[in-house]
GROMACS .gro file of C-alpha atoms in nm:
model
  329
    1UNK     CA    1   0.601   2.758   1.878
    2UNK     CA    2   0.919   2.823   2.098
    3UNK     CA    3   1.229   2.605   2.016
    4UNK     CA    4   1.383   2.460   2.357
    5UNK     CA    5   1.715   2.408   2.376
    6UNK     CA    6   1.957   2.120   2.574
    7UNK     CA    7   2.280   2.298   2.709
    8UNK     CA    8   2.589   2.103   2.781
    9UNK     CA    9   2.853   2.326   3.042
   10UNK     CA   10   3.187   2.259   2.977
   11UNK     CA   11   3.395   2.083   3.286
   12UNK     CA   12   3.667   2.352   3.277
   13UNK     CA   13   3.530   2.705   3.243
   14UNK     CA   14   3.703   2.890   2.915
   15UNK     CA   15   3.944   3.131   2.972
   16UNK     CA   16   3.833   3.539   3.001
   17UNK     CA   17   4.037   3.592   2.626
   18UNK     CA   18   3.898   3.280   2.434
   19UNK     CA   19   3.505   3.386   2.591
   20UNK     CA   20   3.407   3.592   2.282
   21UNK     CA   21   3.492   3.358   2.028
   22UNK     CA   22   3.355   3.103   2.221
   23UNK     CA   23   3.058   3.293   2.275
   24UNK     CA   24   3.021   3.347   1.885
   25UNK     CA   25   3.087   3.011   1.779
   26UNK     CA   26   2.815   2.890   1.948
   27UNK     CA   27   2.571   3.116   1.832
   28UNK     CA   28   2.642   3.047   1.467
   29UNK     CA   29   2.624   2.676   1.561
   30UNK     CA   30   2.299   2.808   1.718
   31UNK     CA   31   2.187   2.930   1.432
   32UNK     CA   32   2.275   2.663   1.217
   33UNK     CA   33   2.099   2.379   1.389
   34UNK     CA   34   1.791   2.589   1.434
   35UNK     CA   35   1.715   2.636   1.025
   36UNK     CA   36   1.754   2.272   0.982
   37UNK     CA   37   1.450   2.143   1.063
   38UNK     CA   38   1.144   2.219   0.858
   39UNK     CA   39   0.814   2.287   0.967
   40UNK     CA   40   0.558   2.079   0.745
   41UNK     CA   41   0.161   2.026   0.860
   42UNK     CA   42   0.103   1.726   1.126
   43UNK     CA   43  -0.109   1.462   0.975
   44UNK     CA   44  -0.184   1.262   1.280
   45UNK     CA   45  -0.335   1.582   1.506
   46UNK     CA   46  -0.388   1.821   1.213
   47UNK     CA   47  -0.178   2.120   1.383
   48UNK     CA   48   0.205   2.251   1.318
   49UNK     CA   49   0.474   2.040   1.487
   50UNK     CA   50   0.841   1.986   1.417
   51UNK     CA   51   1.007   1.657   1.366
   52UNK     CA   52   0.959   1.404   1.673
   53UNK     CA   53   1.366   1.405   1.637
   54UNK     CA   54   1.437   1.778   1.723
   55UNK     CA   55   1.201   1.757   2.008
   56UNK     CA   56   1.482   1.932   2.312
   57UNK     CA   57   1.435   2.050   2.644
   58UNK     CA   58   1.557   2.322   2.875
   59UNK     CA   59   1.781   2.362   3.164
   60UNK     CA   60   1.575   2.590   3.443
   61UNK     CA   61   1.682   2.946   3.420
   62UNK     CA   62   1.750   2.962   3.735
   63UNK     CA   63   2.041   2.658   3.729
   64UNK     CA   64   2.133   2.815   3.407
   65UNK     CA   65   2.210   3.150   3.526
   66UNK     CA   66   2.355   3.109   3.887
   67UNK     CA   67   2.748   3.191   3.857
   68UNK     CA   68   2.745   3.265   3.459
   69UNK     CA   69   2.528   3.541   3.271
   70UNK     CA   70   2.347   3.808   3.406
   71UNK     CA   71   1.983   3.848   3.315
   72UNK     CA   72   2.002   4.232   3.419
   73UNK     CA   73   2.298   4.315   3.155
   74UNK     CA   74   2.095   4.122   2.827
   75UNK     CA   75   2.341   3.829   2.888
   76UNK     CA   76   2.063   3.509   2.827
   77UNK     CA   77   2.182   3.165   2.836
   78UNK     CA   78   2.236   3.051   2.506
   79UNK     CA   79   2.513   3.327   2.480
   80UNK     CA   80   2.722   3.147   2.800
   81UNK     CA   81   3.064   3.066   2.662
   82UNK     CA   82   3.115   2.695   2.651
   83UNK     CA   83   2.759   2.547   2.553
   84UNK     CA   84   2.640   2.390   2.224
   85UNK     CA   85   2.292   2.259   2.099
   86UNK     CA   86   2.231   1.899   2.117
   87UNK     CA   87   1.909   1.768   1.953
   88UNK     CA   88   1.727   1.535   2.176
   89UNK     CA   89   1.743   1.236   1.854
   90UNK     CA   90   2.055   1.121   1.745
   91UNK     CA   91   1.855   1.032   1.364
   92UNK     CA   92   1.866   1.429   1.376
   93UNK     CA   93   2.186   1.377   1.199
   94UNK     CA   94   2.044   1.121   0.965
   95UNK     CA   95   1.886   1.209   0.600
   96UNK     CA   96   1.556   1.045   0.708
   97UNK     CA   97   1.525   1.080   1.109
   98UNK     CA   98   1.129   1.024   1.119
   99UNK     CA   99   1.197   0.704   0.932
  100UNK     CA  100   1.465   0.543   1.135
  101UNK     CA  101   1.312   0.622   1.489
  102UNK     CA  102   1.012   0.460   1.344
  103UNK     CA  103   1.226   0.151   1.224
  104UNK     CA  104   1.409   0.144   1.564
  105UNK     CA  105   1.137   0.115   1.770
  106UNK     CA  106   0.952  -0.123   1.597
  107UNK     CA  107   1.244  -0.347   1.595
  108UNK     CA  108   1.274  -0.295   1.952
  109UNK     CA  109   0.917  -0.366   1.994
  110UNK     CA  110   0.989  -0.723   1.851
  111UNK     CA  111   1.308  -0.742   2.002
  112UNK     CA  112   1.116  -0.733   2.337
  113UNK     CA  113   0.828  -0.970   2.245
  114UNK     CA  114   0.999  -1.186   2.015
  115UNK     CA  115   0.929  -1.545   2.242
  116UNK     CA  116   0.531  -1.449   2.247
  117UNK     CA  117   0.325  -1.706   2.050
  118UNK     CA  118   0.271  -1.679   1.700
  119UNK     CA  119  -0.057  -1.794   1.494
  120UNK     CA  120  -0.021  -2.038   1.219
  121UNK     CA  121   0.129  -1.938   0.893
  122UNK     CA  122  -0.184  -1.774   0.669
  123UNK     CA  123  -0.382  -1.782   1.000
  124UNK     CA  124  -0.257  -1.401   1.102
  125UNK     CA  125  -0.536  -1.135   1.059
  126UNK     CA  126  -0.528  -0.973   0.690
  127UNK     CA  127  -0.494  -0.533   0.731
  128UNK     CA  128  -0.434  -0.329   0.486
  129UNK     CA  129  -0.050  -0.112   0.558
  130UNK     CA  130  -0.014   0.213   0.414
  131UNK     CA  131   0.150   0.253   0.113
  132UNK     CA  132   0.460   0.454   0.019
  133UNK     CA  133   0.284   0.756  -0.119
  134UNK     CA  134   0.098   0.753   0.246
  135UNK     CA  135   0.396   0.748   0.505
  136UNK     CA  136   0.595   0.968   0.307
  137UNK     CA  137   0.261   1.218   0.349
  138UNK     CA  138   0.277   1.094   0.699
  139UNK     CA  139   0.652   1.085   0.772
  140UNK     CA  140   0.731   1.400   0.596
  141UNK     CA  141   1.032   1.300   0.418
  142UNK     CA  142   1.124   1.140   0.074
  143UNK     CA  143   1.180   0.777   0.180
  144UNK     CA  144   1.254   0.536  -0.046
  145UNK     CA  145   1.062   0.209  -0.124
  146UNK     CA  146   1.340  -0.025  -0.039
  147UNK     CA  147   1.381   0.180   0.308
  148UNK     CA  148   0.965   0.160   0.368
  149UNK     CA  149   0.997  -0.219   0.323
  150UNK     CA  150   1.240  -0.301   0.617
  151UNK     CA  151   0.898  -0.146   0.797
  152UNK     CA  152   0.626  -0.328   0.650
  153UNK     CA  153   0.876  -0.644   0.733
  154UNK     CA  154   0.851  -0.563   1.086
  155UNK     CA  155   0.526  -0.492   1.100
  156UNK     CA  156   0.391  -0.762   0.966
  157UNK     CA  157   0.601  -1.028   1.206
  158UNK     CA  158   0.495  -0.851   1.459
  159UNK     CA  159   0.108  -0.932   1.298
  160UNK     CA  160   0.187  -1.289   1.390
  161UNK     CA  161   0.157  -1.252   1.723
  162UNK     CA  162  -0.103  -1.429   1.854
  163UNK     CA  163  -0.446  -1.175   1.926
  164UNK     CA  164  -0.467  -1.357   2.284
  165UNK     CA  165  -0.137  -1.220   2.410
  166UNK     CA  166  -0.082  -0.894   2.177
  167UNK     CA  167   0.068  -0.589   2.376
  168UNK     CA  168  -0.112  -0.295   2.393
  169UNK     CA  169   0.209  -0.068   2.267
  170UNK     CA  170   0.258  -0.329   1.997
  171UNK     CA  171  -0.142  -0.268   1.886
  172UNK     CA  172  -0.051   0.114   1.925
  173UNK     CA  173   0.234   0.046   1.724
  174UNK     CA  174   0.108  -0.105   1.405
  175UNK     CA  175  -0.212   0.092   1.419
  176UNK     CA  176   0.001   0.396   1.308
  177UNK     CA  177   0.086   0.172   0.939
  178UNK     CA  178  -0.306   0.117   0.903
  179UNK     CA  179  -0.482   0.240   0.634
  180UNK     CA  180  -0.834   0.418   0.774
  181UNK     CA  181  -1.008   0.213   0.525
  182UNK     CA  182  -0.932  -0.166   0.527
  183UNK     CA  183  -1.081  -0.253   0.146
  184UNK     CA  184  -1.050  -0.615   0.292
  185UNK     CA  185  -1.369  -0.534   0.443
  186UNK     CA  186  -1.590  -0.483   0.118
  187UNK     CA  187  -1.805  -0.704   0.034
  188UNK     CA  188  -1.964  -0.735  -0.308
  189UNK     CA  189  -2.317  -0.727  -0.369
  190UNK     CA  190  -2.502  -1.021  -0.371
  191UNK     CA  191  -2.663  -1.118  -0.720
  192UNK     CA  192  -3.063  -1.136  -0.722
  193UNK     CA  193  -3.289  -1.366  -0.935
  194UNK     CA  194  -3.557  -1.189  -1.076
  195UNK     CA  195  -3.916  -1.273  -1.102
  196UNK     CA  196  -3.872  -1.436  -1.434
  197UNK     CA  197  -3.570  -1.631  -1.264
  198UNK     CA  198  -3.310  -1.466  -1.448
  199UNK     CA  199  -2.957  -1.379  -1.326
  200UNK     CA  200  -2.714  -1.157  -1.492
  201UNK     CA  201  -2.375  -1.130  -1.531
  202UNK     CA  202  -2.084  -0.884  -1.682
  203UNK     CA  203  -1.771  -0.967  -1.799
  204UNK     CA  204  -1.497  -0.798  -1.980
  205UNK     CA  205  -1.170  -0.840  -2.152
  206UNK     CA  206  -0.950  -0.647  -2.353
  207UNK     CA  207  -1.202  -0.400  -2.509
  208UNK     CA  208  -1.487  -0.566  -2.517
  209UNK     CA  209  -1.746  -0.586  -2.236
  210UNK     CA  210  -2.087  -0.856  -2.192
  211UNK     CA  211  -2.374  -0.859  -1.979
  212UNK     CA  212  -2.549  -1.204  -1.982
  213UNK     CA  213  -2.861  -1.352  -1.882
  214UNK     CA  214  -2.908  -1.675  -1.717
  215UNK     CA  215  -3.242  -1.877  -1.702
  216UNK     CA  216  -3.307  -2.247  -1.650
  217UNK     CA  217  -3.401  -2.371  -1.981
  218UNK     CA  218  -3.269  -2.655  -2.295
  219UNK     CA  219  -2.932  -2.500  -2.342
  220UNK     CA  220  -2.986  -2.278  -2.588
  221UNK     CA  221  -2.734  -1.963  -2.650
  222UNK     CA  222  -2.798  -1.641  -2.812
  223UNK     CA  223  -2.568  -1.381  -2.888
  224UNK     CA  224  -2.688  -1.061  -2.990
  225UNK     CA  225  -2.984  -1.229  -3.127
  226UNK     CA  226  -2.771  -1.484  -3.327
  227UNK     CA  227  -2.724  -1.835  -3.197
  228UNK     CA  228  -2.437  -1.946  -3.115
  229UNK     CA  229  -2.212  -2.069  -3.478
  230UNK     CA  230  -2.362  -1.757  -3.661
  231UNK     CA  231  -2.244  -1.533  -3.380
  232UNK     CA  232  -1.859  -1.721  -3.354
  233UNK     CA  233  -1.759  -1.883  -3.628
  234UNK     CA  234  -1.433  -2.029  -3.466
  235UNK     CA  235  -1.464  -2.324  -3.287
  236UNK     CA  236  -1.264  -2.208  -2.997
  237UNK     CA  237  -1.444  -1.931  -2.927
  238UNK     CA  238  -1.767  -2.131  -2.928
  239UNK     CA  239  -1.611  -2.349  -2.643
  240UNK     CA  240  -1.493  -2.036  -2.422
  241UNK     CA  241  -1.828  -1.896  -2.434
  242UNK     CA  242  -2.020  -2.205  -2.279
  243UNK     CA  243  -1.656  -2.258  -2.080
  244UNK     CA  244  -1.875  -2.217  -1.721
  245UNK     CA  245  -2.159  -2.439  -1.832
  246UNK     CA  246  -1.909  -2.721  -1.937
  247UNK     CA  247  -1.659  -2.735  -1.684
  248UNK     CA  248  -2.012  -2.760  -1.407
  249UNK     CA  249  -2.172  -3.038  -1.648
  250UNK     CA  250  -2.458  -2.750  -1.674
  251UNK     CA  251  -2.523  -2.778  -2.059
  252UNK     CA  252  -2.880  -2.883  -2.076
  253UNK     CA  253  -3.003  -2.705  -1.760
  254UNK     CA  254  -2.969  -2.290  -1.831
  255UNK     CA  255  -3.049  -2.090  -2.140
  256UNK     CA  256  -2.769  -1.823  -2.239
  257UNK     CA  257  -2.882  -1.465  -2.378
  258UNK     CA  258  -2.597  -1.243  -2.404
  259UNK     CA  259  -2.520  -0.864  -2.557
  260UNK     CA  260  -2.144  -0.802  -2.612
  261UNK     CA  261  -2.005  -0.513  -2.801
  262UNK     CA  262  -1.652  -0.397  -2.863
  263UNK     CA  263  -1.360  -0.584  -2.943
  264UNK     CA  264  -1.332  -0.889  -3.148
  265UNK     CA  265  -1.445  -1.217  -3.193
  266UNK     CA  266  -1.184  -1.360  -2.902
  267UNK     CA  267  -1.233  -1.091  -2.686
  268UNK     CA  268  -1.610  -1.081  -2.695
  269UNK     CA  269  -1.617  -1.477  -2.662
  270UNK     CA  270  -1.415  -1.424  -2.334
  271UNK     CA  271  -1.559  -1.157  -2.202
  272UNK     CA  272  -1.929  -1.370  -2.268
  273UNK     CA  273  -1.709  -1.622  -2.056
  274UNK     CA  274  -1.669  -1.451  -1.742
  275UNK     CA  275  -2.042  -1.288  -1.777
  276UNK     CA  276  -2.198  -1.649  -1.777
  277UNK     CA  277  -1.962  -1.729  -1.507
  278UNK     CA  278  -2.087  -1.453  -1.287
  279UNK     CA  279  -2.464  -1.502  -1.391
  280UNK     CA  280  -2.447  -1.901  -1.282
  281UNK     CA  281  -2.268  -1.812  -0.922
  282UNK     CA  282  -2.609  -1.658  -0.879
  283UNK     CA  283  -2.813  -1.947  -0.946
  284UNK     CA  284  -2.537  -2.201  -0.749
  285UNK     CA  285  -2.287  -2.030  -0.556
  286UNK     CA  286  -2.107  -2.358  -0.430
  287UNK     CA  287  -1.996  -2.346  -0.789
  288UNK     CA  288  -1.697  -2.127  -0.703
  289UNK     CA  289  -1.426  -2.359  -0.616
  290UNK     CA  290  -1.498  -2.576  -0.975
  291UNK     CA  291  -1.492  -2.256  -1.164
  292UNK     CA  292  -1.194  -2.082  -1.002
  293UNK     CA  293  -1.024  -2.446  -1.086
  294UNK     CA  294  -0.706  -2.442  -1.329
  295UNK     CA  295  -0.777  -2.662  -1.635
  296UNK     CA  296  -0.474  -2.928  -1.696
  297UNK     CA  297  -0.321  -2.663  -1.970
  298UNK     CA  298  -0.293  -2.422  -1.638
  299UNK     CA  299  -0.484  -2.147  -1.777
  300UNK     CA  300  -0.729  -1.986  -1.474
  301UNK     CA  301  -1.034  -2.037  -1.372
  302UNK     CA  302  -1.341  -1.844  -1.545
  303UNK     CA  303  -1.438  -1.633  -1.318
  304UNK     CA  304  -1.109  -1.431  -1.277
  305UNK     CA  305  -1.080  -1.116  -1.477
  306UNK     CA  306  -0.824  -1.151  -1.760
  307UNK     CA  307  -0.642  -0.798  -1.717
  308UNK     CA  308  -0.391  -0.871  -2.018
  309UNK     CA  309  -0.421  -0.609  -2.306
  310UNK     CA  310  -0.279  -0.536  -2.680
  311UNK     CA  311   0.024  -0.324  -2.582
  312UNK     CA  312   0.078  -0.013  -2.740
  313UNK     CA  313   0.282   0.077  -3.028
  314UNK     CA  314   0.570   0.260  -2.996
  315UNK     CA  315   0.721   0.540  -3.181
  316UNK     CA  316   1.031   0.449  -3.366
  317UNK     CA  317   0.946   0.091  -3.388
  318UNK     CA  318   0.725  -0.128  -3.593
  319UNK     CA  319   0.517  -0.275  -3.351
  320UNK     CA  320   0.482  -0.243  -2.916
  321UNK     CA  321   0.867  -0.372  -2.910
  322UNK     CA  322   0.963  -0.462  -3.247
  323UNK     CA  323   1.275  -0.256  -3.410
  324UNK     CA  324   1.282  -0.193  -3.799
  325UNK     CA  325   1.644  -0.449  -3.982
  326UNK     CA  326   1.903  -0.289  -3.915
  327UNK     CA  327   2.191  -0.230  -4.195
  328UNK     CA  328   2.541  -0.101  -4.186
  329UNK     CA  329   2.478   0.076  -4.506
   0.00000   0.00000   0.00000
C-alpha cells in the first residue's frame, strides 16, 4: 500500500544557502512521521489498512512540480525545500487517535440530533455493545475502560431516540458498537410434561446440584429415596425445600421426587429449592411473578440462581481473609 502525502509550500521561497538543510530536515521529519503508524489486520473488511487518522492525500504532480524540482534530474517532490507532512487527523498526535475520532463523531452525531424525540425511560430497545476486550480488537489500540465508557454513554443516548425518526448515519453509527450476536435474543427451552405428567427441574448452589420431579399428587416429598425429616434434619432446610410449593399455596396438589448430590445439607436443600421452582413453572407458568417475589426479610425470589460461594482460603492467613494475632514479641 502506497503512503500519500499532504504538502504545505511555504509563502516565501527559502533562500538558495538554507535549501539543503531545509531539504534534509524535511526528509528526516519524513521519515519520522512515516514509522509512526503501525500496520495491524482490519477487522471490519478483513484486509491491511492503516489507521483512519493517517489517511493523507496528494498534491497532483503536475502542480507539484511546475517552477520547483525537476523530475528529469531525480529531484521528486517530497525533497522540495520548504514542505512538511501533515497527517490528514489531528488525533494523529493523540495516544489513542482511533478512539477519539470515534468519540468525536458520535458526540457530534448527538450534537446534531439532540431535539429529536426520545422513547420513554426503559422503553428504548435492549442491544448488546461490545465490550472492552472487543473494540480494543476492533480499534487497535490499548484503550482504557474509563475512556470506552464516555462511548457506550453516547451510544446509548443516542439509543433513545425514538425508532420512528432515527437517522440513517446515527443507525450506521451505533451498528459499529454491536455485538454480531445479541444474547438478548435467546430464548430458553420450553419445559415439556411427559406422558406420566411429570416435569423436571435442576437447580444448583454452591456445590451441590438437584434435578427434581414434579407430578400432581398428596404432597408427598422424597429425597433420594428418604422422605423429607430423614433426608433434612434441620427445620430450615425442610422449609427451603418446599419454599416454591408454599409461597404458591401448592402443598397438597404436586408430589416432590428429587436426587441431589454434592454439598451439604444447606446447599442441597437450596439447590432442591430452585429445582422444584423450575419443575412447577412447567406445570403453571403464570407462577413467575409470585416466585420471583422478595419475601418481607428481602431475600430473592426462588427461582433466581444463588451464585454466592465459600471463598477460598488464602495462604498466609487462617481463613479466606482472616490474619493470624498479631504480637510485638
Amino acid at each position: 500500500m502506497k503512503a500519500t502525502w499532504l504538502l504545505e509550500w511555504g509563502r516565501r521561497a527559502p533562500s538558495v544557502a538554507s535549501a539543503a538543510s531545509t531539504s534534509v530536515a524535511s526528509i528526516a521529519q519524513l521519515s519520522r512521521y512515516a514509522h509512526r503508524p503501525r500496520r495491524w489486520q482490519n477487522l471490519r473488511t478483513g484486509s491491511p489498512s492503516y489507521p483512519r487518522s493517517f489517511t493523507t492525500t496528494i498534491i497532483p504532480q503536475a502542480t507539484v512540480d511546475s517552477g520547483r524540482g525537476d523530475p528529469s534530474r531525480g529531484e521528486s517532490a517530497l525533497s522540495i525545500p520548504g514542505t512538511r507532512v501533515v497527517p490528514a487527523s489531528p488525533s494523529y498526535f493523540t495516544g489513542t487517535p482511533d478512539f477519539t475520532d470515534d468519540l468525536l463523531n458520535l458526540q457530534l452525531l448527538l450534537y446534531r440530533h439532540i431535539r429529536l424525540p426520545v422513547v420513554a425511560p426503559g422503553q428504548a430497545p435492549r442491544v448488546a455493545w461490545k465490550k472492552l476486550v472487543h473494540y480494543r480488537l476492533q480499534a487497535g489500540e490499548s484503550i482504557r475502560a474509563a475512556k470506552y465508557h464516555k462511548i457506550l454513554e453516547v451510544v446509548r443516548r443516542l439509543n433513545q431516540i425514538h425508532p420512528a425518526v432515527l437517522p440513517t448515519e446515527v443507525r450506521e453509527a451505533m451498528e459499529l458498537y454491536k455485538r454480531d450476536i445479541d444474547p438478548h435474543q435467546n430464548r430458553p427451552n420450553p419445559g415439556r410434561i411427559d406422558q406420566f405428567g411429570r416435569s423436571a427441574g435442576a437447580g444448583r448452589r454452591k456445590s451441590s446440584s438437584a434435578r427434581v420431579w414434579l407430578v400432581e399428587g398428596e404432597g408427598e416429598v422424597l429425597i433420594n429415596g428418604k422422605n423429607l425429616v430423614t433426608a433434612f434434619p434441620r427445620v430450615h432446610d425442610r422449609e427451603s425445600v418446599v419454599w416454591a410449593l408454599k409461597a404458591t399455596d401448592r402443598m397438597d396438589k404436586y408430589n416432590v421426587w428429587a436426587m441431589v448430590r454434592g454439598g451439604g445439607t444447606t446447599g442441597q436443600a437450596e439447590a432442591v429449592t430452585l429445582g422444584v421452582a423450575r419443575a412447577l413453572l412447567v406445570h403453571e407458568p403464570l407462577l413467575k411473578p409470585a416466585l420471583r417475589r422478595v419475601d418481607d426479610q428481602g431475600a430473592p425470589g426462588c427461582v433466581t440462581r444463588d451464585p454466592r460461594r465459600v471463598e477460598r482460603k488464602k495462604p498466609g492467613k487462617l481463613k479466606a481473609r482472616k490474619m493470624p494475632a498479631w504480637k510485638k514479641r
